[in-house]
Coordinates of N, CA and C in Angstrom, one line a residue:
M138 N -10.1 8.7 8.5 CA -8.5 8.8 7.7 C -8.9 8.0 6.5
S139 N -7.9 8.1 5.7 CA -7.6 8.3 4.5 C -6.9 7.0 4.2
V140 N -6.7 6.6 3.0 CA -6.2 5.1 2.7 C -4.7 5.3 2.9
L141 N -4.5 6.2 2.6 CA -2.7 6.9 2.2 C -2.0 6.9 4.0
H142 N -3.4 7.3 4.7 CA -2.6 7.6 6.3 C -2.7 6.3 6.8
E143 N -3.7 5.8 6.5 CA -3.6 4.0 6.9 C -2.3 3.1 6.3
L144 N -2.3 3.2 5.0 CA -1.1 2.5 4.2 C 0.0 3.1 5.7
A145 N 0.4 4.3 5.7 CA 1.6 5.1 6.3 C 1.5 4.2 8.0
E146 N 0.8 4.0 8.6 CA 0.6 3.2 9.8 C 1.0 1.5 9.5
V147 N 0.7 1.0 8.6 CA 0.9 -0.3 8.5 C 2.6 -0.7 7.6
I148 N 2.9 0.2 6.4 CA 4.0 0.3 5.8 C 5.2 1.4 6.5
G149 N 4.4 2.7 6.9 CA 5.3 3.4 7.2 C 5.3 4.6 6.1
H150 N 5.5 5.7 6.8 CA 5.3 6.8 6.0 C 6.0 7.1 4.3
D151 N 7.3 7.3 4.9 CA 8.0 7.0 3.7 C 7.0 5.8 1.9
A152 N 7.1 4.5 2.9 CA 6.6 3.4 1.4 C 4.9 4.0 1.3
A153 N 4.5 4.6 2.2 CA 3.6 5.2 1.9 C 3.0 6.2 0.5
I154 N 4.4 7.1 0.9 CA 3.9 8.5 -0.1 C 4.6 7.6 -1.3
K155 N 5.7 6.6 -1.7 CA 5.8 6.5 -2.7 C 4.9 5.5 -3.4
L156 N 4.3 4.7 -2.7 CA 2.8 4.3 -3.2 C 1.8 5.2 -3.9
G157 N 2.0 6.1 -3.1 CA 0.6 7.7 -4.0 C 1.4 8.1 -4.7
Q158 N 3.1 8.2 -5.1 CA 2.9 8.8 -6.0 C 3.6 8.0 -7.3
H159 N 3.6 6.6 -7.1 CA 3.6 5.8 -8.5 C 2.4 5.0 -8.9
L160 N 1.0 5.1 -7.9 CA -0.1 4.4 -8.0 C -0.9 5.5 -7.5
G161 N -1.2 6.7 -7.8 CA -2.0 7.2 -6.9 C -3.4 7.4 -7.8
G162 N -4.2 7.4 -7.3 CA -5.6 7.4 -8.5 C -6.1 6.3 -8.8
V163 N -5.1 4.9 -8.2 CA -5.5 3.8 -8.9 C -5.9 3.0 -7.6
R164 N -7.1 1.7 -8.5 CA -8.1 1.1 -7.5 C -6.7 -0.5 -7.7
L165 N -6.3 -0.6 -6.3 CA -5.3 -1.5 -6.3 C -5.7 -3.1 -5.4
Y166 N -5.4 -4.3 -5.4 CA -5.9 -5.2 -5.4 C -4.6 -5.6 -4.3
I167 N -5.2 -6.2 -3.1 CA -3.8 -6.7 -2.3 C -4.2 -8.1 -2.1
P168 N -3.3 -9.0 -3.0 CA -3.5 -10.5 -2.8 C -3.5 -10.9 -1.2
H169 N -4.0 -12.1 -0.5 CA -3.8 -12.7 0.6 C -2.6 -13.0 0.3
Q170 N -1.4 -13.8 -0.5 CA -0.5 -13.9 -0.3 C 0.3 -13.3 -1.3
M171 N 2.1 -12.9 -0.6 CA 2.4 -11.9 -2.0 C 3.8 -13.3 -2.2
T172 N 3.9 -12.6 -3.7 CA 4.7 -13.5 -4.6 C 5.6 -12.5 -4.6
D173 N 6.8 -13.1 -5.1 CA 8.1 -12.4 -5.2 C 8.0 -11.7 -6.7
S174 N 7.0 -12.4 -7.5 CA 6.8 -11.5 -8.7 C 6.0 -10.2 -8.7
H175 N 5.1 -10.3 -7.3 CA 3.9 -9.0 -7.6 C 4.7 -7.7 -8.1
A176 N 4.3 -6.5 -8.3 CA 4.7 -5.9 -8.4 C 4.8 -4.8 -7.5
L177 N 4.1 -4.7 -6.1 CA 3.9 -4.4 -5.1 C 5.7 -5.2 -4.4
V178 N 6.0 -5.8 -4.7 CA 7.1 -6.2 -4.3 C 8.2 -5.6 -4.8
A179 N 8.3 -5.2 -6.6 CA 9.2 -4.4 -7.0 C 9.2 -2.9 -6.6
L180 N 8.2 -2.6 -6.1 CA 8.2 -1.3 -5.7 C 8.9 -1.1 -4.3
L181 N 8.3 -1.8 -3.6 CA 8.6 -1.5 -2.2 C 9.2 -2.6 -1.5
G182 N 9.4 -3.5 -2.1 CA 10.3 -4.7 -1.1 C 9.5 -6.0 -0.3
L183 N 9.9 -6.7 -0.4 CA 9.1 -8.2 0.1 C 8.4 -7.7 1.3
D184 N 9.5 -7.2 2.6 CA 8.6 -6.7 3.9 C 7.5 -6.2 3.7
L185 N 7.5 -5.2 3.0 CA 7.0 -4.0 3.0 C 5.5 -4.6 2.2
A186 N 5.9 -5.3 1.5 CA 4.5 -5.8 0.3 C 4.2 -6.9 1.0
Q187 N 4.5 -7.9 2.1 CA 3.7 -8.8 2.9 C 3.2 -8.1 4.0
K188 N 4.0 -7.3 4.4 CA 3.3 -6.1 5.7 C 1.7 -5.5 4.9
L189 N 1.4 -5.5 3.6 CA 0.2 -5.0 3.3 C -0.7 -6.2 3.0
S190 N 0.1 -7.5 2.3 CA -0.8 -8.1 2.1 C -1.4 -9.0 3.6
N191 N -0.7 -8.7 4.4 CA -1.3 -9.2 6.3 C -2.8 -8.6 6.8
Y192 N -2.4 -7.1 6.0 CA -3.2 -6.5 6.7 C -4.5 -6.3 5.9
Y193 N -4.4 -6.2 4.4 CA -5.5 -6.0 3.5 C -6.4 -7.7 3.7
Q194 N -5.2 -8.5 3.6 CA -5.7 -9.8 3.0 C -6.6 -10.1 2.0
G195 N -6.6 -9.4 0.5 CA -7.4 -9.9 -0.8 C -8.3 -8.9 -0.8
E196 N -8.5 -7.5 -0.4 CA -9.3 -6.5 -0.3 C -8.7 -5.6 -1.5
H197 N -9.7 -4.5 -2.0 CA -9.1 -3.4 -3.2 C -9.2 -2.3 -2.4
I198 N -8.2 -1.4 -2.9 CA -8.0 0.1 -2.3 C -8.2 1.0 -3.4
E199 N -8.4 1.9 -2.9 CA -8.3 2.8 -3.7 C -7.0 4.2 -3.1
L200 N -6.2 4.0 -3.9 CA -5.0 5.4 -3.4 C -5.2 6.8 -4.0
E201 N -5.4 7.3 -3.3 CA -5.1 8.8 -3.0 C -4.5 9.4 -3.8
R202 N -4.5 10.8 -4.5 CA -3.5 11.4 -4.9 C -2.6 12.1 -4.1
E203 N -3.4 12.9 -3.2 CA -2.7 13.4 -2.3 C -1.7 12.9 -1.4
P204 N -0.6 13.8 -1.2 CA 0.8 13.4 -0.3 C 0.1 13.2 1.4
V205 N 0.6 12.2 1.9 CA 0.8 12.4 3.0 C 1.1 13.2 3.7
Q206 N 1.2 13.8 5.3 CA 1.6 14.7 6.1 C 2.4 13.8 7.1
K207 N 3.5 14.3 7.3 CA 4.0 13.8 8.8 C 3.2 14.4 9.6
A208 N 2.6 13.4 10.4 CA 2.0 13.6 12.2 C 3.3 14.2 13.0

């Protein structure tokens, strides 16, 4: 399973596509605690950014550039 497919499971297809479009090809750190000032909050909103934080808890993820296909 690709990272974008995994992200789609965690935050939804549309949000995963948005991340891929804006940050594709980037190695991204997901903090343990999400703050209002984090760039992911600006891109996705606090609720979805917090879901990422709860799932990845301090991990780095490599975002692919390929689009995620709806299942």
